[in-house]
CSV table of C-alpha atoms and ligand atoms in Angstrom, one decimal:
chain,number,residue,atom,x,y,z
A,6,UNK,CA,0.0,0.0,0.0
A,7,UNK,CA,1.3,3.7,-1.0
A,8,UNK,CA,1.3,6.2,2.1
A,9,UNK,CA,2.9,10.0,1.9
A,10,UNK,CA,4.9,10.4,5.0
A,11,UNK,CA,7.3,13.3,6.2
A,12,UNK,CA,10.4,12.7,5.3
A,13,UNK,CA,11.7,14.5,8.5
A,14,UNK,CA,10.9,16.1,11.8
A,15,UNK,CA,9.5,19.9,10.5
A,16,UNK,CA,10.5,23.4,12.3
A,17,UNK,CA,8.6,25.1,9.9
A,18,UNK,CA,6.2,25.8,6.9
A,19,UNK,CA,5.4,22.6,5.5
A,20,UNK,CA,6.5,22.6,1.9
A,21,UNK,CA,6.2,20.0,-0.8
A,22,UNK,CA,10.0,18.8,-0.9
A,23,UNK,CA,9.3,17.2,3.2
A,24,UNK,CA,7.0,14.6,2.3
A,25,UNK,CA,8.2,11.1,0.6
A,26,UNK,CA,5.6,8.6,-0.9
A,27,UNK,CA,6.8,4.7,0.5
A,28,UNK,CA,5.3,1.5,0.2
A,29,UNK,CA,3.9,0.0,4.2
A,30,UNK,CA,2.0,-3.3,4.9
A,31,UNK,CA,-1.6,-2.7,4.3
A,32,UNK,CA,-3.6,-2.2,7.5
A,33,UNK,CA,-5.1,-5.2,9.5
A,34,UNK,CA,-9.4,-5.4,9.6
A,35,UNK,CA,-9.2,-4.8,13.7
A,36,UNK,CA,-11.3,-7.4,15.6
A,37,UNK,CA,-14.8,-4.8,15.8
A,38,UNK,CA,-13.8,-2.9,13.1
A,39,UNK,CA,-13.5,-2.3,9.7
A,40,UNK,CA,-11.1,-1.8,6.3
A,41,UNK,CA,-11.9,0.8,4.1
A,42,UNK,CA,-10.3,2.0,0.5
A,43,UNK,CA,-10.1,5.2,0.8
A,44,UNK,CA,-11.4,7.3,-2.6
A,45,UNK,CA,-10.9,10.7,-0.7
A,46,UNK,CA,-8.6,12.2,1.2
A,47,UNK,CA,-8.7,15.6,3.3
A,48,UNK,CA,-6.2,18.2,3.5
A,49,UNK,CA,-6.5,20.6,6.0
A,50,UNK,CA,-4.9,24.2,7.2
A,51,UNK,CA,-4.4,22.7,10.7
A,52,UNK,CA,-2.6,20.0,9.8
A,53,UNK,CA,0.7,22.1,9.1
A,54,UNK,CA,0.3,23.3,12.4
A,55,UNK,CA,-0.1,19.6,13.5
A,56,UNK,CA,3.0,18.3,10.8
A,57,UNK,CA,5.4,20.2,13.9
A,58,UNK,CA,3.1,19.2,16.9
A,59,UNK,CA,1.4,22.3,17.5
A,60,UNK,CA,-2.1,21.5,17.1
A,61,UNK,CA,-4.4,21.0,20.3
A,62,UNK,CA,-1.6,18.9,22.2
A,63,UNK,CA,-1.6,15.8,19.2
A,64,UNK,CA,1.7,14.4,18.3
A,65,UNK,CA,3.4,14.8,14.9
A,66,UNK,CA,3.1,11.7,12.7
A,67,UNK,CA,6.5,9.9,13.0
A,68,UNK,CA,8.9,10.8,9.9
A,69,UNK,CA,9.0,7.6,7.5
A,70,UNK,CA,6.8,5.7,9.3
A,71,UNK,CA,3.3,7.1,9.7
A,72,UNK,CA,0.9,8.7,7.4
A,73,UNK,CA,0.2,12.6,7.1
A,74,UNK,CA,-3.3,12.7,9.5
A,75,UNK,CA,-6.9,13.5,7.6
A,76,UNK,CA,-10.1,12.1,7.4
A,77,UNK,CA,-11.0,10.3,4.5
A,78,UNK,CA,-14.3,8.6,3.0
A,79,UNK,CA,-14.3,5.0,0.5
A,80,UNK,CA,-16.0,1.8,1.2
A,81,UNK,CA,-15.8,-0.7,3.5
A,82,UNK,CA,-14.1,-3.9,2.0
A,83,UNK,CA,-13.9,-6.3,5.3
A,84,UNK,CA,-15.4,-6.0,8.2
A,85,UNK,CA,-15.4,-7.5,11.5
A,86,UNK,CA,-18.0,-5.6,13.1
A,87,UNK,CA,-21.4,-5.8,13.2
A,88,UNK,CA,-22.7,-2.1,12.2
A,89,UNK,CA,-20.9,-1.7,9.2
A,90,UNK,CA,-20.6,-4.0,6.0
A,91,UNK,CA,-18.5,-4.8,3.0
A,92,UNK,CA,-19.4,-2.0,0.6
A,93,UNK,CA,-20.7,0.2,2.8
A,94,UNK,CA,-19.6,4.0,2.4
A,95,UNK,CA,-18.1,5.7,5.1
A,96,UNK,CA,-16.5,8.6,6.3
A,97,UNK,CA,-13.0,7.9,8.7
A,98,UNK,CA,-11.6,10.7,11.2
A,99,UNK,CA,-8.5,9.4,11.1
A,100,UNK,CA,-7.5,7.6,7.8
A,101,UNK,CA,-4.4,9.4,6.4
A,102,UNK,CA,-2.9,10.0,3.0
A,103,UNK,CA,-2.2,6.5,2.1
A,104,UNK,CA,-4.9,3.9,0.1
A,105,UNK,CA,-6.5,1.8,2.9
A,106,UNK,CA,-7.2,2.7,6.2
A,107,UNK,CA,-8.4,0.2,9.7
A,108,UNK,CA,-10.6,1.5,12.0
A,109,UNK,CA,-12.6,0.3,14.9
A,110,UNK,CA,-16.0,0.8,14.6
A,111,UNK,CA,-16.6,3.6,16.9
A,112,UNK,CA,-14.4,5.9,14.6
A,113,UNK,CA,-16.6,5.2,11.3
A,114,UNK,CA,-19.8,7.0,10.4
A,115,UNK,CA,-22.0,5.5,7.7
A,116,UNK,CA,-22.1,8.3,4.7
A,117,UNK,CA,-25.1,8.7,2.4
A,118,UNK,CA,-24.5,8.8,-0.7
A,119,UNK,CA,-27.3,8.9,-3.1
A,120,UNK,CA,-27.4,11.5,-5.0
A,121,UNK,CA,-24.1,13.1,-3.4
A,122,UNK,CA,-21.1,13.1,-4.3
A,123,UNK,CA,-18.5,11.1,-1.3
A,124,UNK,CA,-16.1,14.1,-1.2
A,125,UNK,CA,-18.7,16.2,-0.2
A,126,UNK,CA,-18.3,14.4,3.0
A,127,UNK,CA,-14.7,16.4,3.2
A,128,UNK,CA,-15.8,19.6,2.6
A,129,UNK,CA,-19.8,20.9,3.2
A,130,UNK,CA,-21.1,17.7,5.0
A,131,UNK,CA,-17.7,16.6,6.5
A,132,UNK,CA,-15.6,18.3,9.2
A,133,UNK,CA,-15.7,22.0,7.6
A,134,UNK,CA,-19.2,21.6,6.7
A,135,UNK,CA,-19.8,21.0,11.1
A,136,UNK,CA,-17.8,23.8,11.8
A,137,UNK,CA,-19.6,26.0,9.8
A,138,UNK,CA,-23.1,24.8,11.0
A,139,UNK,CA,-21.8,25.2,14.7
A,140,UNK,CA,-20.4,28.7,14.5
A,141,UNK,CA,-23.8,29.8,12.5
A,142,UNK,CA,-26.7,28.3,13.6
A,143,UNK,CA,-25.2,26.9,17.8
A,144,UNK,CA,-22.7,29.9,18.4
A,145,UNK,CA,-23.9,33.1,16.8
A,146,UNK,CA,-27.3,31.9,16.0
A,147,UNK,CA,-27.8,33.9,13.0
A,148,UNK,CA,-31.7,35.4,12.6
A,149,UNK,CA,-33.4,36.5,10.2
A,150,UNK,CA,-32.5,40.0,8.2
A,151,UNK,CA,-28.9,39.9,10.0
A,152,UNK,CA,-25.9,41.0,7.9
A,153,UNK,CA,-23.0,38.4,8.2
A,154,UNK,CA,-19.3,39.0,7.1
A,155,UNK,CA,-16.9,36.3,6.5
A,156,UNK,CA,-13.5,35.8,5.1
A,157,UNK,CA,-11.5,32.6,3.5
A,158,UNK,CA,-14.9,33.2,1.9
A,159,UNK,CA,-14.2,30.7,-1.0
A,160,UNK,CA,-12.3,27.9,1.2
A,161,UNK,CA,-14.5,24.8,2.8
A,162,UNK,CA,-15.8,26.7,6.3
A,163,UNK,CA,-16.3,30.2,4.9
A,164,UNK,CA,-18.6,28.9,2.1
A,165,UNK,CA,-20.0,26.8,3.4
A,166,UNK,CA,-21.1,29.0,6.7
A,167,UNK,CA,-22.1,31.8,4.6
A,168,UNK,CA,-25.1,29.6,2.7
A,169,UNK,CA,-25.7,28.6,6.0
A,170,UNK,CA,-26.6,32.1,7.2
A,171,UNK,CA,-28.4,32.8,3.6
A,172,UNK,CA,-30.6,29.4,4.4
A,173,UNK,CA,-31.5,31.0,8.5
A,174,UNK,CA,-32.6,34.7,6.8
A,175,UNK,CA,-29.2,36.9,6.5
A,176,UNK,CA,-30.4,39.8,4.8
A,177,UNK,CA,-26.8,40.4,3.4
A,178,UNK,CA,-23.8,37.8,3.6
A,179,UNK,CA,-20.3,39.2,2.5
A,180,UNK,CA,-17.2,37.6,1.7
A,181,UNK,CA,-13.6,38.5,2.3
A,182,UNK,CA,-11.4,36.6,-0.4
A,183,UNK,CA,-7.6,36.4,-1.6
A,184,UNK,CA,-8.3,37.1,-5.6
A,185,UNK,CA,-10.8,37.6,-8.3
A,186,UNK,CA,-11.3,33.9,-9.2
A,187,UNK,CA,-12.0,33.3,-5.2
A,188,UNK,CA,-13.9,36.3,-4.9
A,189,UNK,CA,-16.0,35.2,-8.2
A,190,UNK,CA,-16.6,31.6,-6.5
A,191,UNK,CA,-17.9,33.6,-3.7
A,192,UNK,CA,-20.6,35.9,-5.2
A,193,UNK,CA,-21.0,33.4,-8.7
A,194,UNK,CA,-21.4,30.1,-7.2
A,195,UNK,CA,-21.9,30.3,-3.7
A,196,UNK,CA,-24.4,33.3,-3.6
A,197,UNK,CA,-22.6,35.5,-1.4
A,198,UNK,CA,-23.9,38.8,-1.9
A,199,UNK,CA,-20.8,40.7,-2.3
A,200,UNK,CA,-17.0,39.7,-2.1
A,201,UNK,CA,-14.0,41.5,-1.0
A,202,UNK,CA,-10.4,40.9,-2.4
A,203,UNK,CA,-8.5,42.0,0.1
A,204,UNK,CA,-5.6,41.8,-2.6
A,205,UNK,CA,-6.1,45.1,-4.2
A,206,UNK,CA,-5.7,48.7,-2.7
A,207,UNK,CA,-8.2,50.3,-1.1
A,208,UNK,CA,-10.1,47.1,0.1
A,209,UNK,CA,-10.9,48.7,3.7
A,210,UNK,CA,-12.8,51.0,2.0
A,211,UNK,CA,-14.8,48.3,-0.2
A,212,UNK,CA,-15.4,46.2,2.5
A,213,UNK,CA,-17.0,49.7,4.5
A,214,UNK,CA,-19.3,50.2,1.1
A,215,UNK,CA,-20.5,47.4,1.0
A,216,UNK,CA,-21.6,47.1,4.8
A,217,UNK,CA,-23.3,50.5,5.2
A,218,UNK,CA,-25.4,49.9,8.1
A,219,UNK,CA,-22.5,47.3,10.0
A,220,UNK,CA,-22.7,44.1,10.5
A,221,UNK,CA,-24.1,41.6,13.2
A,222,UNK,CA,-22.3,38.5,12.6
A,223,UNK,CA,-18.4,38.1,11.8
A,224,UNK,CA,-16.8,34.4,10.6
A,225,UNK,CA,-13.4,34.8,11.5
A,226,UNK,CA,-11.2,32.5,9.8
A,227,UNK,CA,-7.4,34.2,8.7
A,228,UNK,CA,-6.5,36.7,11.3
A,229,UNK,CA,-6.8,39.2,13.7
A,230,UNK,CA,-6.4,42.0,12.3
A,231,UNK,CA,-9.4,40.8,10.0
A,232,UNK,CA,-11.2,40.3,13.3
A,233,UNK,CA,-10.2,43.9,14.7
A,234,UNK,CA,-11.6,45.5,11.0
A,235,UNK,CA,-14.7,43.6,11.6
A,236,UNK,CA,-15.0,44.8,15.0
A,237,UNK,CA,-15.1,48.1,14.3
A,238,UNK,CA,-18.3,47.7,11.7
A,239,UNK,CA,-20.3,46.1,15.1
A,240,UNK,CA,-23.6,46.5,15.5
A,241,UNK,CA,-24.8,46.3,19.1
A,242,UNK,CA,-24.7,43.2,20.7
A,243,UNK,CA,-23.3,41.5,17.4
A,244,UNK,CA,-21.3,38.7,17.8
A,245,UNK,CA,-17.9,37.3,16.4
A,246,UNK,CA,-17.3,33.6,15.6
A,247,UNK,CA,-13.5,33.1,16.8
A,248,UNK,CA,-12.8,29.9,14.2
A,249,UNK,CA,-9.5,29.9,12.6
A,250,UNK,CA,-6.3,32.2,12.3
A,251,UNK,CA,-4.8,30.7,8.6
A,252,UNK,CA,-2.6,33.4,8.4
A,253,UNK,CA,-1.1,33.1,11.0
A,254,UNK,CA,-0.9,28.8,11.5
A,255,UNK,CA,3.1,28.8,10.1
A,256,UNK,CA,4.3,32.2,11.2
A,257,UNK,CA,5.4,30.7,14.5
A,258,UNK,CA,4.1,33.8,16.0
A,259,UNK,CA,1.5,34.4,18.1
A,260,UNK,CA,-1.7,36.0,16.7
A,261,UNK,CA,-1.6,39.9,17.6
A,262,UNK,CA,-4.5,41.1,19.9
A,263,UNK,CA,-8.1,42.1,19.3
A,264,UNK,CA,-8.7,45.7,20.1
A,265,UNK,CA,-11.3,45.8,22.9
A,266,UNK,CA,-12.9,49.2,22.6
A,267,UNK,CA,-14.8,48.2,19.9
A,268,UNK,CA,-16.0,45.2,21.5
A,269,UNK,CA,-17.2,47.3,24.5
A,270,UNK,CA,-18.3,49.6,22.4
A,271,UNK,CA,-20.7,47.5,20.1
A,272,UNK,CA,-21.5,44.8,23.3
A,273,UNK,CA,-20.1,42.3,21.5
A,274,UNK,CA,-19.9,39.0,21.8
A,275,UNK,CA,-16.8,36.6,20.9
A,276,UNK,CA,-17.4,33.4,20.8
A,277,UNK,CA,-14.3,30.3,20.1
A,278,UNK,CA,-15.3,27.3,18.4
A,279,UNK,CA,-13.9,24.5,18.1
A,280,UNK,CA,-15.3,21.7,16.4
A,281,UNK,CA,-14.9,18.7,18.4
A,282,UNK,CA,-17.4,19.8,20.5
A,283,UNK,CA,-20.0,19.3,18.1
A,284,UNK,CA,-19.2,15.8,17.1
A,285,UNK,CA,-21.7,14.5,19.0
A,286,UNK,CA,-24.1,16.5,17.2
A,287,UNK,CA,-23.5,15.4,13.5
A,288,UNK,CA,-26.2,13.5,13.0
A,289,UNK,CA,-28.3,16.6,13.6
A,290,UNK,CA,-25.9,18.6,11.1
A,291,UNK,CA,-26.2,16.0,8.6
A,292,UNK,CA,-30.2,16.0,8.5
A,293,UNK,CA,-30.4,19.1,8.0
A,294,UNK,CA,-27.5,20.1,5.7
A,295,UNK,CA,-27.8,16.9,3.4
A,296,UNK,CA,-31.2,17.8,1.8
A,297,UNK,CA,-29.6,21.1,0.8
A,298,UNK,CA,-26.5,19.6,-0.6
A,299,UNK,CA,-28.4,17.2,-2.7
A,300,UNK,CA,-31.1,19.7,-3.9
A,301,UNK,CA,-27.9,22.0,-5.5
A,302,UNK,CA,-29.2,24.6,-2.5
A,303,UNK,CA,-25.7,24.6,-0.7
A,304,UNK,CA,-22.7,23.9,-3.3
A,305,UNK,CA,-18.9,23.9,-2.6
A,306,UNK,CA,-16.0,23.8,-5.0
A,307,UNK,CA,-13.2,21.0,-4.6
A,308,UNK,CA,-9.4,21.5,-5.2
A,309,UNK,CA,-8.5,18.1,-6.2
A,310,UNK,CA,-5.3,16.7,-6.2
A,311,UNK,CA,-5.0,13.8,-8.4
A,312,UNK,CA,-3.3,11.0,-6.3
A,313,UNK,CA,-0.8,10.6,-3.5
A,314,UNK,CA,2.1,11.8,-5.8
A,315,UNK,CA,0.2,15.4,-6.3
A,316,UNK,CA,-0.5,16.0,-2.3
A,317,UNK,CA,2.3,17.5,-1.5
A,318,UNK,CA,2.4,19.8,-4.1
A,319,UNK,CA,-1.1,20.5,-3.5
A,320,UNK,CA,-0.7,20.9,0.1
A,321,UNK,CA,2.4,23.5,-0.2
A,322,UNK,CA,-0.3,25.3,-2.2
A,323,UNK,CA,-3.1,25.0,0.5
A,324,UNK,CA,-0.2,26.2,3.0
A,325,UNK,CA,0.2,29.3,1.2
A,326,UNK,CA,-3.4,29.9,0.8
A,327,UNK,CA,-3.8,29.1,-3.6
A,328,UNK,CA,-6.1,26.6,-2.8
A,329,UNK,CA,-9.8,27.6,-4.2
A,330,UNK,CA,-12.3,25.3,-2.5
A,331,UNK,CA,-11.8,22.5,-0.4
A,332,UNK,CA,-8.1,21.2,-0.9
A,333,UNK,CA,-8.5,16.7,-1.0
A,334,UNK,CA,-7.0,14.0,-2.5
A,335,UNK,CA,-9.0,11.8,-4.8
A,336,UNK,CA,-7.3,8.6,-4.9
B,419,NDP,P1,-9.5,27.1,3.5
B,419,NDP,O1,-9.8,26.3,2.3
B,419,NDP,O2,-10.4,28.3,3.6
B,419,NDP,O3,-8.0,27.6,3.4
B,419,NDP,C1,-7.5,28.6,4.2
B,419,NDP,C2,-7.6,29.9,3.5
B,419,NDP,O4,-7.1,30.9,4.4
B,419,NDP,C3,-6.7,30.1,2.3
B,419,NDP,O5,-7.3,29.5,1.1
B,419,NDP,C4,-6.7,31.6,2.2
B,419,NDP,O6,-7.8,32.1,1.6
B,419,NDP,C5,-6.7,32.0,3.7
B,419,NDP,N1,-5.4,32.6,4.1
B,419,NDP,C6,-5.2,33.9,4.4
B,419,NDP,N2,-3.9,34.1,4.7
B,419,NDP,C7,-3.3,32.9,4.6
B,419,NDP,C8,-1.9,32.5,4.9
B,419,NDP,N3,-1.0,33.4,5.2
B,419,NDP,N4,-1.6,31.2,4.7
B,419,NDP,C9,-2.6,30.3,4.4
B,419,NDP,N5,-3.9,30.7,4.1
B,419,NDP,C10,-4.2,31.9,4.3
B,419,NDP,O7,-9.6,26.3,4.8
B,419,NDP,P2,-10.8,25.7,5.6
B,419,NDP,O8,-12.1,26.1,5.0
B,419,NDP,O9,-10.6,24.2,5.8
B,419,NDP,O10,-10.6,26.3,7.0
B,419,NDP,C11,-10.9,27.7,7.2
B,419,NDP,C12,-10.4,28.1,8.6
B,419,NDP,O11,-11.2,27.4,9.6
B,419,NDP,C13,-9.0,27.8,8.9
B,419,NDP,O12,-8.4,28.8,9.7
B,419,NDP,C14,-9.1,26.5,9.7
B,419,NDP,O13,-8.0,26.2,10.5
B,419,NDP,C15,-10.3,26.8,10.5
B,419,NDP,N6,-11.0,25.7,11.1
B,419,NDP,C16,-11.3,25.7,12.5
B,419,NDP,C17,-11.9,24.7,13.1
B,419,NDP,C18,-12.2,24.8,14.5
B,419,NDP,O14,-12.6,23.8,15.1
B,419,NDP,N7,-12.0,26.0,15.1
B,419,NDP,C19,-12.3,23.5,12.3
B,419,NDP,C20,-12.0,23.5,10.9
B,419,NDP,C21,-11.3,24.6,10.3
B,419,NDP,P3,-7.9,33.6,1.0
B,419,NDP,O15,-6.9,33.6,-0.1
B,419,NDP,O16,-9.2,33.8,0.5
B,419,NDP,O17,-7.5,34.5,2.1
């Protein structure tokens, strides 16, 4: 069986030259679980955060040896269990870049998919797709006519929370993108009703326009001083969803600060997320986001890297923010 490993221990950025490709023993079928073939891999920002052992206290994969983490979806081929069976579909938390994956049963969830694509259970139905249903509809609870801003607006989260909001009754959801093809996604095919490129001058100013009476909900994904901008467009007693900092994941840096005053100022509320505490609540995520996906009411573009060979490529360009959509590996 192929697996992509690091071929080192990492100090810094991930980039495509530390990972190897080597042949290992195909995984065991655990007594009570299963063996799946994976047809999709995830890659996500965290994990280059993770690749150095800086993510949430979980080790870095072992150089040579073990797989690069991410969840994966394929279909069960042996099973010793009885809640899943051969050629089932499933969705795997931890199956790694590599072509099979074992699993006891606890860690595999049963995936529908008629009528839906299985990488859609990477990106708008998978771990993104939770994250952004938290943060929207548990954490900031957007109501109807609210005005919600969010930025890595064309990336799996962003996207997906902002037709999220559109489906609870935002009035107005705007982006914040890196680019015109991003920022295109956003309003073209997602359904944002504006997007910012935050690439070209004056973007500050954009943003303001196109926000005249404020905002009530921010998505924070990239960085603070994203966050700190938002702040200052607060409506009272708006709140701001504290999810991710991608701009700042390989910096080695600490985040700078939020500026309080306009938190006071606008009674804000900040709210962190993170999205294992929602796991338990996927079923509940999944009924109500899987009728959208399947009815073409809640889309999301894929970045698709065509086998293990082009994921590390594909991840150096995740790690510097080029990916445009969900970045996976379709194996
Ligand atoms: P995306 O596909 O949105 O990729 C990250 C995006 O961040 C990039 O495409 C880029 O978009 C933007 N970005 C801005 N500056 C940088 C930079 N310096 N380096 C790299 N990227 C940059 O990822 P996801 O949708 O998977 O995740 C979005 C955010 O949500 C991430 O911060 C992620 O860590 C976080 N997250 C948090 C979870 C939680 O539990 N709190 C769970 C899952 C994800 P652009 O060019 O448009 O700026």
């Amino acid at each position: 069986m192929r697996q992509v490993v690091l071929k080192h221990a990492l100090e810094d950025k991930p980039r495509a030259a530390d990972f190897t490709l080597i042949d290992a023993p195909r995984p065991q079928c655990p007594d009570g679980g299963v063996l799946v073939t994976l047809s999709h891999v995830s890659m996500d920002p965290y994990v280059g955060a993770r690749l150095r052992g800086r993510h949430m206290g979980e080790p870095a994969p072992e150089p040579g040896v073990e797989a690069i983490p991410g969840h994966g979806v394929g279909v069960v081929i042996e099973s010793r269990c009885e809640d899943f069976a051969k050629g089932e579909a499933v969705h795997l938390m931890e199956a790694g870049w590599r072509e099979y994956a074992a699993a006891p049963a606890s860690a595999a969830r049963r995936i529908d998919t008629e009528g839906i694509d299985p990488a859609l259970h990477l990106s708008a139905l998978g771990m993104p797709g939770l994250t952004a249903w938290a943060g929207i509809t548990r954490l900031a609870q957007v109501c109807e006519g609210e005005t919600v801003l969010i930025d890595a607006a064309a990336g799996a989260v962003g996207g997906t929370a902002g037709q999220i909001a559109r489906a609870k009754g935002a009035a107005r959801v705007i982006g914040i993108a890196g680019g015109p093809e991003k920022c295109a996604l956003v309003t073209g095919e997602y359904g944002f009703d504006a997007c910012i490129d935050y690439k070209q001058d004056g973007w500050e100013a954009r943003l303001k326009d196109a926000l005249p009476d404020g905002l009530n909900v921010h998505f924070e994904n990239v960085s603070s001083d994203i966050l700190n901008l938002a702040l200052t467009m607060m409506k009272p007693y708006g709140r701001a969803i504290l999810c991710g900092l991608a701009a700042h994941y390989q910096t080695g840096q600490p985040a700078p600060g939020i500026n309080f005053g306009p938190v006071i100022g606008a009674r804000a509320g900040l709210h962190g997320l993170v999205v294992y505490d929602f796991y338990d609540r996927w079923d509940a995520f999944a009924g109500e986001i899987a009728p959208m996906v399947r009815e073409g009411r809640l889309r999301l573009a894929h970045d698709i890297a065509d086998g293990l060979d082009a994921a590390p490529a594909a991840f150096e360009r995740l790690m510097d923010g080029k990916n445009r959509g969900k970045a996976l590996i379709a194996l």
